[in-house]
PDB file of C-alpha atoms in Angstrom:
ATOM      1  CA  MET A   1      16.059  -3.393  13.037  1.00  0.00           C
ATOM      2  CA  ILE A   2      12.771  -2.678  11.411  1.00  0.00           C
ATOM      3  CA  THR A   3      11.228  -0.531  14.310  1.00  0.00           C
ATOM      4  CA  LYS A   4       7.412   0.957  14.404  1.00  0.00           C
ATOM      5  CA  ASP A   5       9.077   4.322  13.793  1.00  0.00           C
ATOM      6  CA  PHE A   6       8.173   4.333  10.137  1.00  0.00           C
ATOM      7  CA  VAL A   7       9.998   6.428   7.882  1.00  0.00           C
ATOM      8  CA  ALA A   8       9.523   6.540   3.635  1.00  0.00           C
ATOM      9  CA  GLY A   9      11.124   3.272   2.008  1.00  0.00           C
ATOM     10  CA  SER A  10      10.969   1.405   5.483  1.00  0.00           C
ATOM     11  CA  PRO A  11       8.969  -1.768   6.020  1.00  0.00           C
ATOM     12  CA  CYS A  12       5.654  -1.333   7.754  1.00  0.00           C
ATOM     13  CA  TRP A  13       3.295  -4.099   6.640  1.00  0.00           C
ATOM     14  CA  LEU A  14       3.229  -8.001   4.645  1.00  0.00           C
ATOM     15  CA  ASP A  15       0.489  -9.792   3.774  1.00  0.00           C
ATOM     16  CA  LEU A  16      -0.145 -13.266   2.555  1.00  0.00           C
ATOM     17  CA  GLY A  17      -1.805 -14.335  -0.538  1.00  0.00           C
ATOM     18  CA  ALA A  18      -3.388 -17.919   0.302  1.00  0.00           C
ATOM     19  CA  PRO A  19      -5.353 -20.113  -2.101  1.00  0.00           C
ATOM     20  CA  ASP A  20      -7.344 -21.097   1.203  1.00  0.00           C
ATOM     21  CA  VAL A  21      -7.355 -18.451   3.698  1.00  0.00           C
ATOM     22  CA  THR A  22      -8.682 -20.419   6.663  1.00  0.00           C
ATOM     23  CA  ALA A  23      -5.719 -23.387   5.956  1.00  0.00           C
ATOM     24  CA  ALA A  24      -3.098 -20.596   6.113  1.00  0.00           C
ATOM     25  CA  ALA A  25      -4.415 -19.029   9.462  1.00  0.00           C
ATOM     26  CA  SER A  26      -4.646 -22.475  11.072  1.00  0.00           C
ATOM     27  CA  PHE A  27      -0.869 -23.306   9.704  1.00  0.00           C
ATOM     28  CA  TYR A  28       0.382 -20.160  10.904  1.00  0.00           C
ATOM     29  CA  GLY A  29      -1.244 -20.051  14.012  1.00  0.00           C
ATOM     30  CA  THR A  30       0.072 -23.393  15.115  1.00  0.00           C
ATOM     31  CA  VAL A  31       3.966 -21.899  14.003  1.00  0.00           C
ATOM     32  CA  PHE A  32       3.720 -18.794  15.147  1.00  0.00           C
ATOM     33  CA  GLY A  33       0.998 -18.557  17.959  1.00  0.00           C
ATOM     34  CA  TRP A  34      -0.890 -15.863  15.680  1.00  0.00           C
ATOM     35  CA  ASP A  35      -4.795 -15.212  15.943  1.00  0.00           C
ATOM     36  CA  PHE A  36      -6.735 -14.323  12.937  1.00  0.00           C
ATOM     37  CA  GLU A  37      -9.290 -11.776  12.909  1.00  0.00           C
ATOM     38  CA  ARG A  38     -11.080 -11.945   9.509  1.00  0.00           C
ATOM     39  CA  TYR A  39     -12.523  -8.827   8.081  1.00  0.00           C
ATOM     40  CA  THR A  40     -16.492  -8.859   8.325  1.00  0.00           C
ATOM     41  CA  GLY A  41     -19.201  -6.484   7.623  1.00  0.00           C
ATOM     42  CA  GLU A  42     -18.389  -3.088   6.547  1.00  0.00           C
ATOM     43  CA  ASP A  43     -14.617  -3.521   7.345  1.00  0.00           C
ATOM     44  CA  ALA A  44     -14.520  -6.555   4.110  1.00  0.00           C
ATOM     45  CA  PRO A  45     -14.777  -5.008   0.349  1.00  0.00           C
ATOM     46  CA  GLU A  46     -17.364  -6.715  -1.413  1.00  0.00           C
ATOM     47  CA  GLY A  47     -15.257 -10.265  -2.446  1.00  0.00           C
ATOM     48  CA  MET A  48     -12.448 -10.018  -0.486  1.00  0.00           C
ATOM     49  CA  GLU A  49     -11.510 -12.524   1.909  1.00  0.00           C
ATOM     50  CA  TYR A  50      -9.061 -10.897   4.066  1.00  0.00           C
ATOM     51  CA  GLY A  51      -8.101 -11.006   7.662  1.00  0.00           C
ATOM     52  CA  THR A  52      -5.097  -9.589  10.393  1.00  0.00           C
ATOM     53  CA  LEU A  53      -2.950 -11.753  12.261  1.00  0.00           C
ATOM     54  CA  LYS A  54      -2.134 -10.602  15.438  1.00  0.00           C
ATOM     55  CA  GLN A  55      -0.101 -11.543  18.311  1.00  0.00           C
ATOM     56  CA  ASP A  56      -0.759 -10.433  21.730  1.00  0.00           C
ATOM     57  CA  GLY A  57      -3.684  -8.030  20.228  1.00  0.00           C
ATOM     58  CA  HIS A  58      -0.880  -6.523  17.835  1.00  0.00           C
ATOM     59  CA  ALA A  59      -1.206  -6.713  14.313  1.00  0.00           C
ATOM     60  CA  VAL A  60       1.875  -8.413  12.718  1.00  0.00           C
ATOM     61  CA  GLY A  61       0.334  -8.946   9.244  1.00  0.00           C
ATOM     62  CA  ALA A  62      -2.630 -10.337   7.502  1.00  0.00           C
ATOM     63  CA  ILE A  63      -3.858 -13.060   5.044  1.00  0.00           C
ATOM     64  CA  GLY A  64      -5.847 -12.508   1.884  1.00  0.00           C
ATOM     65  CA  LYS A  65      -7.436 -14.661  -0.487  1.00  0.00           C
ATOM     66  CA  LEU A  66      -4.922 -15.528  -3.479  1.00  0.00           C
ATOM     67  CA  THR A  67      -7.038 -14.206  -6.874  1.00  0.00           C
ATOM     68  CA  GLU A  68      -4.352 -13.498  -9.428  1.00  0.00           C
ATOM     69  CA  GLU A  69      -4.435 -16.180 -11.991  1.00  0.00           C
ATOM     70  CA  GLY A  70      -1.539 -18.308 -12.255  1.00  0.00           C
ATOM     71  CA  ALA A  71       0.247 -16.336  -9.075  1.00  0.00           C
ATOM     72  CA  ARG A  72       1.788 -18.503  -6.508  1.00  0.00           C
ATOM     73  CA  SER A  73       0.890 -18.084  -3.151  1.00  0.00           C
ATOM     74  CA  ALA A  74       3.337 -15.592  -1.696  1.00  0.00           C
ATOM     75  CA  TRP A  75       4.133 -12.925   1.173  1.00  0.00           C
ATOM     76  CA  THR A  76       4.095  -9.601   0.050  1.00  0.00           C
ATOM     77  CA  LEU A  77       6.346  -6.738   1.893  1.00  0.00           C
ATOM     78  CA  TYR A  78       4.656  -3.366   1.797  1.00  0.00           C
ATOM     79  CA  PHE A  79       7.125  -0.043   2.030  1.00  0.00           C
ATOM     80  CA  ASP A  80       5.968   3.069   3.687  1.00  0.00           C
ATOM     81  CA  THR A  81       5.482   5.866   1.273  1.00  0.00           C
ATOM     82  CA  PRO A  82       4.444   9.556   1.629  1.00  0.00           C
ATOM     83  CA  ASP A  83       2.499   9.455  -1.780  1.00  0.00           C
ATOM     84  CA  ALA A  84       1.553   6.476  -3.471  1.00  0.00           C
ATOM     85  CA  ASP A  85       0.884   7.703  -6.704  1.00  0.00           C
ATOM     86  CA  ALA A  86       3.859   9.598  -7.166  1.00  0.00           C
ATOM     87  CA  THR A  87       5.459   5.879  -6.028  1.00  0.00           C
ATOM     88  CA  ALA A  88       3.936   4.436  -8.613  1.00  0.00           C
ATOM     89  CA  GLN A  89       5.006   7.075 -11.494  1.00  0.00           C
ATOM     90  CA  ALA A  90       8.518   6.390 -10.224  1.00  0.00           C
ATOM     91  CA  VAL A  91       8.317   2.687 -10.807  1.00  0.00           C
ATOM     92  CA  GLU A  92       6.972   2.831 -14.229  1.00  0.00           C
ATOM     93  CA  LYS A  93       9.653   5.693 -15.082  1.00  0.00           C
ATOM     94  CA  GLY A  94      12.291   3.494 -13.529  1.00  0.00           C
ATOM     95  CA  GLY A  95      11.298   0.260 -15.858  1.00  0.00           C
ATOM     96  CA  GLY A  96       9.131  -1.292 -13.574  1.00  0.00           C
ATOM     97  CA  SER A  97       5.468  -2.245 -13.679  1.00  0.00           C
ATOM     98  CA  VAL A  98       2.317  -1.146 -11.711  1.00  0.00           C
ATOM     99  CA  ARG A  99       0.219  -4.445 -10.776  1.00  0.00           C
ATOM    100  CA  VAL A 100      -2.596  -2.877  -8.659  1.00  0.00           C
ATOM    101  CA  PRO A 101      -2.856   0.915  -9.179  1.00  0.00           C
ATOM    102  CA  PRO A 102      -3.008   3.070  -6.040  1.00  0.00           C
ATOM    103  CA  MET A 103      -6.224   2.736  -4.221  1.00  0.00           C
ATOM    104  CA  ASP A 104      -7.795   3.809  -1.176  1.00  0.00           C
ATOM    105  CA  ALA A 105      -8.400   1.431   1.870  1.00  0.00           C
ATOM    106  CA  GLY A 106     -11.102   3.343   3.273  1.00  0.00           C
ATOM    107  CA  ASP A 107      -9.709   6.207   5.467  1.00  0.00           C
ATOM    108  CA  MET A 108      -6.722   3.622   7.243  1.00  0.00           C
ATOM    109  CA  GLY A 109      -4.672   4.649   4.136  1.00  0.00           C
ATOM    110  CA  ARG A 110      -3.594   4.088   0.084  1.00  0.00           C
ATOM    111  CA  MET A 111      -1.791   0.905  -1.174  1.00  0.00           C
ATOM    112  CA  ALA A 112      -0.455   0.340  -4.560  1.00  0.00           C
ATOM    113  CA  GLN A 113       1.398  -2.809  -5.555  1.00  0.00           C
ATOM    114  CA  PHE A 114       4.481  -3.287  -7.952  1.00  0.00           C
ATOM    115  CA  THR A 115       6.862  -5.506  -9.796  1.00  0.00           C
ATOM    116  CA  ASP A 116      10.301  -4.503 -10.037  1.00  0.00           C
ATOM    117  CA  PRO A 117      12.471  -4.645 -13.626  1.00  0.00           C
ATOM    118  CA  GLN A 118      13.750  -7.962 -12.659  1.00  0.00           C
ATOM    119  CA  GLY A 119      10.428  -9.030 -11.653  1.00  0.00           C
ATOM    120  CA  GLY A 120      10.149  -8.680  -8.301  1.00  0.00           C
ATOM    121  CA  GLN A 121       7.162  -7.981  -6.341  1.00  0.00           C
ATOM    122  CA  PHE A 122       6.590  -5.745  -3.575  1.00  0.00           C
ATOM    123  CA  ALA A 123       4.027  -3.189  -2.777  1.00  0.00           C
ATOM    124  CA  VAL A 124       4.012   0.162  -0.947  1.00  0.00           C
ATOM    125  CA  TRP A 125       1.592   1.950   1.823  1.00  0.00           C
ATOM    126  CA  GLN A 126       0.987   5.338   2.214  1.00  0.00           C
ATOM    127  CA  PRO A 127      -0.420   5.889   5.590  1.00  0.00           C
ATOM    128  CA  GLY A 128      -4.043   7.234   7.040  1.00  0.00           C
ATOM    129  CA  LYS A 129      -5.427   6.195  10.282  1.00  0.00           C
ATOM    130  CA  ASP A 130      -3.239   3.070  10.125  1.00  0.00           C
ATOM    131  CA  ARG A 131       0.451   3.332  10.016  1.00  0.00           C
ATOM    132  CA  GLY A 132       1.305  -0.575   9.686  1.00  0.00           C
ATOM    133  CA  LEU A 133       2.686  -3.216  11.707  1.00  0.00           C
ATOM    134  CA  GLU A 134       1.865  -2.670  15.615  1.00  0.00           C
ATOM    135  CA  ALA A 135       4.430  -5.332  16.610  1.00  0.00           C
ATOM    136  CA  VAL A 136       8.098  -5.781  14.978  1.00  0.00           C
ATOM    137  CA  ASP A 137      11.485  -7.242  16.048  1.00  0.00           C
ATOM    138  CA  GLU A 138      10.572  -9.464  18.779  1.00  0.00           C
ATOM    139  CA  PRO A 139       9.781 -13.314  18.531  1.00  0.00           C
ATOM    140  CA  GLY A 140       6.905 -14.010  16.178  1.00  0.00           C
ATOM    141  CA  THR A 141       7.163 -10.815  14.316  1.00  0.00           C
ATOM    142  CA  LEU A 142       8.995  -9.147  11.268  1.00  0.00           C
ATOM    143  CA  CYS A 143      12.881  -8.525  12.122  1.00  0.00           C
ATOM    144  CA  TRP A 144      14.347  -8.687   8.354  1.00  0.00           C
ATOM    145  CA  THR A 145      13.081  -8.053   4.658  1.00  0.00           C
ATOM    146  CA  GLU A 146      15.214  -9.973   1.907  1.00  0.00           C
ATOM    147  CA  LEU A 147      15.172  -9.861  -1.962  1.00  0.00           C
ATOM    148  CA  MET A 148      16.488 -12.617  -4.040  1.00  0.00           C
ATOM    149  CA  THR A 149      17.595 -11.070  -7.354  1.00  0.00           C
ATOM    150  CA  THR A 150      19.231 -11.835 -10.667  1.00  0.00           C
ATOM    151  CA  ASP A 151      20.528  -8.757 -10.871  1.00  0.00           C
ATOM    152  CA  SER A 152      21.863  -7.053  -7.528  1.00  0.00           C
ATOM    153  CA  ALA A 153      23.433  -3.901  -9.362  1.00  0.00           C
ATOM    154  CA  ALA A 154      20.171  -3.214 -11.100  1.00  0.00           C
ATOM    155  CA  ALA A 155      17.893  -3.882  -8.018  1.00  0.00           C
ATOM    156  CA  LYS A 156      20.219  -1.613  -6.166  1.00  0.00           C
ATOM    157  CA  GLU A 157      19.939   1.329  -8.575  1.00  0.00           C
ATOM    158  CA  PHE A 158      16.200   0.370  -8.865  1.00  0.00           C
ATOM    159  CA  TYR A 159      14.909   0.578  -5.252  1.00  0.00           C
ATOM    160  CA  GLY A 160      17.913   3.239  -4.618  1.00  0.00           C
ATOM    161  CA  SER A 161      16.531   5.599  -6.803  1.00  0.00           C
ATOM    162  CA  LEU A 162      12.600   4.567  -5.775  1.00  0.00           C
ATOM    163  CA  PHE A 163      13.396   4.790  -1.637  1.00  0.00           C
ATOM    164  CA  ASP A 164      16.596   6.447  -1.764  1.00  0.00           C
ATOM    165  CA  TRP A 165      17.820   3.127  -0.152  1.00  0.00           C
ATOM    166  CA  GLN A 166      21.518   3.168   1.398  1.00  0.00           C
ATOM    167  CA  THR A 167      23.464   0.187   0.567  1.00  0.00           C
ATOM    168  CA  SER A 168      26.598  -1.531   1.583  1.00  0.00           C
ATOM    169  CA  ASP A 169      28.074  -4.978   0.579  1.00  0.00           C
ATOM    170  CA  MET A 170      29.608  -7.610   2.708  1.00  0.00           C
ATOM    171  CA  ASP A 171      31.346 -10.744   1.493  1.00  0.00           C
ATOM    172  CA  LEU A 172      29.720 -13.852   2.475  1.00  0.00           C
ATOM    173  CA  PRO A 173      31.509 -16.830   4.581  1.00  0.00           C
ATOM    174  CA  GLY A 174      33.396 -19.073   2.449  1.00  0.00           C
ATOM    175  CA  GLY A 175      32.570 -17.506  -1.098  1.00  0.00           C
ATOM    176  CA  GLY A 176      28.925 -17.464  -0.911  1.00  0.00           C
ATOM    177  CA  GLY A 177      29.000 -14.679  -2.554  1.00  0.00           C
ATOM    178  CA  VAL A 178      27.996 -10.987  -1.885  1.00  0.00           C
ATOM    179  CA  TYR A 179      25.093  -9.545   0.291  1.00  0.00           C
ATOM    180  CA  SER A 180      23.449  -6.058   0.461  1.00  0.00           C
ATOM    181  CA  LEU A 181      22.490  -4.466   3.399  1.00  0.00           C
ATOM    182  CA  ILE A 182      19.547  -1.811   3.377  1.00  0.00           C
ATOM    183  CA  THR A 183      19.225   1.181   5.612  1.00  0.00           C
ATOM    184  CA  PRO A 184      16.576   3.986   4.905  1.00  0.00           C
ATOM    185  CA  ALA A 185      18.013   7.352   3.788  1.00  0.00           C
ATOM    186  CA  GLY A 186      19.775   9.224   6.169  1.00  0.00           C
ATOM    187  CA  LEU A 187      19.688   6.587   9.100  1.00  0.00           C
ATOM    188  CA  PRO A 188      22.463   4.894  10.832  1.00  0.00           C
ATOM    189  CA  GLU A 189      23.431   1.477  10.353  1.00  0.00           C
ATOM    190  CA  ASP A 190      21.484   0.315  13.348  1.00  0.00           C
ATOM    191  CA  ARG A 191      18.180   0.698  11.531  1.00  0.00           C
ATOM    192  CA  MET A 192      19.139  -1.479   8.786  1.00  0.00           C
ATOM    193  CA  GLN A 193      15.730  -3.268   7.706  1.00  0.00           C
ATOM    194  CA  GLY A 194      17.017  -5.896   4.925  1.00  0.00           C
ATOM    195  CA  GLY A 195      19.426  -7.438   2.519  1.00  0.00           C
ATOM    196  CA  LEU A 196      19.364  -8.411  -1.270  1.00  0.00           C
ATOM    197  CA  MET A 197      21.268 -11.078  -2.743  1.00  0.00           C
ATOM    198  CA  GLN A 198      22.364 -11.895  -6.562  1.00  0.00           C
ATOM    199  CA  LEU A 199      21.805 -15.730  -7.540  1.00  0.00           C
ATOM    200  CA  PRO A 200      21.358 -17.528 -10.866  1.00  0.00           C
ATOM    201  CA  ALA A 201      17.872 -17.822 -11.870  1.00  0.00           C
ATOM    202  CA  GLU A 202      18.017 -21.779 -11.221  1.00  0.00           C
ATOM    203  CA  TYR A 203      18.339 -21.085  -7.508  1.00  0.00           C
ATOM    204  CA  LEU A 204      15.099 -19.078  -7.740  1.00  0.00           C
ATOM    205  CA  ALA A 205      13.045 -22.706  -8.809  1.00  0.00           C
ATOM    206  CA  LEU A 206      10.475 -21.613  -6.194  1.00  0.00           C
ATOM    207  CA  ASN A 207       9.524 -18.651  -8.619  1.00  0.00           C
ATOM    208  CA  ASP A 208      10.446 -19.951 -11.887  1.00  0.00           C
ATOM    209  CA  GLY A 209      13.556 -18.030 -11.977  1.00  0.00           C
ATOM    210  CA  ARG A 210      12.362 -14.756 -11.224  1.00  0.00           C
ATOM    211  CA  PRO A 211      13.308 -12.503  -8.354  1.00  0.00           C
ATOM    212  CA  TYR A 212      11.120 -12.533  -5.020  1.00  0.00           C
ATOM    213  CA  TRP A 213      11.142 -10.789  -1.438  1.00  0.00           C
ATOM    214  CA  HIS A 214      10.497 -12.691   1.194  1.00  0.00           C
ATOM    215  CA  PRO A 215       9.867 -12.047   5.041  1.00  0.00           C
ATOM    216  CA  VAL A 216      12.385 -13.113   8.046  1.00  0.00           C
ATOM    217  CA  PHE A 217      10.763 -13.672  11.292  1.00  0.00           C
ATOM    218  CA  ALA A 218      12.325 -13.764  14.670  1.00  0.00           C
ATOM    219  CA  VAL A 219      12.092 -16.910  17.126  1.00  0.00           C
ATOM    220  CA  THR A 220      13.395 -17.751  20.281  1.00  0.00           C
ATOM    221  CA  ASP A 221      13.991 -21.139  18.999  1.00  0.00           C
ATOM    222  CA  VAL A 222      14.829 -21.693  14.944  1.00  0.00           C
ATOM    223  CA  ASP A 223      14.616 -25.949  15.391  1.00  0.00           C
ATOM    224  CA  ALA A 224      11.492 -26.333  17.331  1.00  0.00           C
ATOM    225  CA  THR A 225       9.562 -23.749  15.161  1.00  0.00           C
ATOM    226  CA  ALA A 226      11.126 -25.349  11.842  1.00  0.00           C
ATOM    227  CA  ALA A 227       9.697 -28.902  13.622  1.00  0.00           C
ATOM    228  CA  LYS A 228       6.051 -27.032  13.689  1.00  0.00           C
ATOM    229  CA  VAL A 229       6.923 -26.006  10.106  1.00  0.00           C
ATOM    230  CA  THR A 230       7.317 -29.531   8.950  1.00  0.00           C
ATOM    231  CA  GLY A 231       4.841 -30.986  11.595  1.00  0.00           C
ATOM    232  CA  ASN A 232       2.250 -29.000   9.713  1.00  0.00           C
ATOM    233  CA  GLY A 233       2.414 -29.881   5.789  1.00  0.00           C
ATOM    234  CA  GLY A 234       5.411 -27.403   4.966  1.00  0.00           C
ATOM    235  CA  THR A 235       8.868 -27.880   4.100  1.00  0.00           C
ATOM    236  CA  LEU A 236      12.428 -26.745   4.596  1.00  0.00           C
ATOM    237  CA  GLN A 237      14.263 -25.433   1.892  1.00  0.00           C
ATOM    238  CA  MET A 238      17.524 -25.026   4.344  1.00  0.00           C
ATOM    239  CA  GLY A 239      18.738 -25.381   7.861  1.00  0.00           C
ATOM    240  CA  PRO A 240      18.201 -24.908  10.291  1.00  0.00           C
ATOM    241  CA  GLU A 241      21.782 -23.818  10.450  1.00  0.00           C
ATOM    242  CA  ASP A 242      23.879 -21.083  11.843  1.00  0.00           C
ATOM    243  CA  ALA A 243      25.315 -17.968  10.007  1.00  0.00           C
ATOM    244  CA  GLU A 244      28.229 -16.385  11.442  1.00  0.00           C
ATOM    245  CA  GLY A 245      27.641 -13.010  12.593  1.00  0.00           C
ATOM    246  CA  VAL A 246      23.769 -13.474  11.806  1.00  0.00           C
ATOM    247  CA  GLY A 247      22.178 -16.248  14.083  1.00  0.00           C
ATOM    248  CA  ARG A 248      20.463 -19.686  13.208  1.00  0.00           C
ATOM    249  CA  LEU A 249      17.958 -19.578  10.747  1.00  0.00           C
ATOM    250  CA  ALA A 250      15.903 -21.800   8.546  1.00  0.00           C
ATOM    251  CA  VAL A 251      14.158 -21.118   5.395  1.00  0.00           C
ATOM    252  CA  CYS A 252      10.654 -22.486   5.392  1.00  0.00           C
ATOM    253  CA  VAL A 253       7.914 -23.199   2.829  1.00  0.00           C
ATOM    254  CA  ASP A 254       4.202 -23.150   3.976  1.00  0.00           C
ATOM    255  CA  PRO A 255       1.817 -26.195   2.615  1.00  0.00           C
ATOM    256  CA  ALA A 256       0.675 -23.561  -0.259  1.00  0.00           C
ATOM    257  CA  GLY A 257       4.038 -22.484  -1.467  1.00  0.00           C
ATOM    258  CA  ALA A 258       4.743 -19.510   0.421  1.00  0.00           C
ATOM    259  CA  ASP A 259       8.346 -18.797   1.439  1.00  0.00           C
ATOM    260  CA  PHE A 260       9.671 -17.381   4.738  1.00  0.00           C
ATOM    261  CA  VAL A 261      12.344 -17.173   6.928  1.00  0.00           C
ATOM    262  CA  LEU A 262      12.982 -17.952  10.922  1.00  0.00           C
ATOM    263  CA  LEU A 263      15.988 -16.436  12.462  1.00  0.00           C
ATOM    264  CA  LYS A 264      17.235 -16.297  15.996  1.00  0.00           C
ATOM    265  CA  PRO A 265      19.728 -13.365  15.706  1.00  0.00           C
ATOM    266  CA  VAL A 266      22.899 -13.680  17.388  1.00  0.00           C
ATOM    267  CA  GLU A 267      23.220 -12.389  20.856  1.00  0.00           C
ATOM    268  CA  PRO A 268      25.113  -8.877  20.929  1.00  0.00           C
ATOM    269  CA  THR A 269      28.359  -8.963  22.268  1.00  0.00           C
ATOM    270  CA  ALA A 270      29.282  -7.283  25.662  1.00  0.00           C
ATOM    271  CA  GLY A 271      29.900  -3.457  24.588  1.00  0.00           C
ATOM    272  CA  GLY A 272      28.630  -4.246  21.295  1.00  0.00           C
TER     273      GLY A 272
END
């Protein structure tokens, strides 16, 4: 569960870097029913094109203009931190790099963006007036986070040192490899927030062989939502298909190349 009870190291925000903000907002609005509220006036930093995605009036993410030269369109996951500057120092000490140095977002909070030692990109949010996501763990919202990496042991060491995450390994059915489950420090297993998995670089062609994070969105009907993806210019990397003990899922790519996952979680058994 993601939950809105954010603690250090838990996912608290996500935004999409898109080459065409209007087109991206239209696509995701059709797929998930999200509304897009563009920042204007004093809310919009000079030269910045950015806006919030909302479901029933609650913030579920954001879209901003992709400005980094040579970068692919992608979702960026933000993890809660009590001190963005200290986290930036820890990232560099752990062998990662700072892509965007810590900076204030008015009185809403402080953010920074990083690259882990293997090349996976992520960000942190130090909350001010804005704690982060206003809806999670329900259809049309973030319900899980996932890192596809070339070195799971190194990733666990880096993020474990940075956020003090707890990880536990599980074997995937049919010899599909090992999947590491992530839980914030000191919290029980029902607060698991994501996972990471090692894959050969050739399986990460979407990001030119480099690791990447992607969001998982809960839906009530994976097949119907996947049909909206493909019917509006997106593609499917995998599925829809059933994953034992997980649910029904599909790995999707939007028209600009950003990947995300649809999931209808398996229903808990009685007493489970």
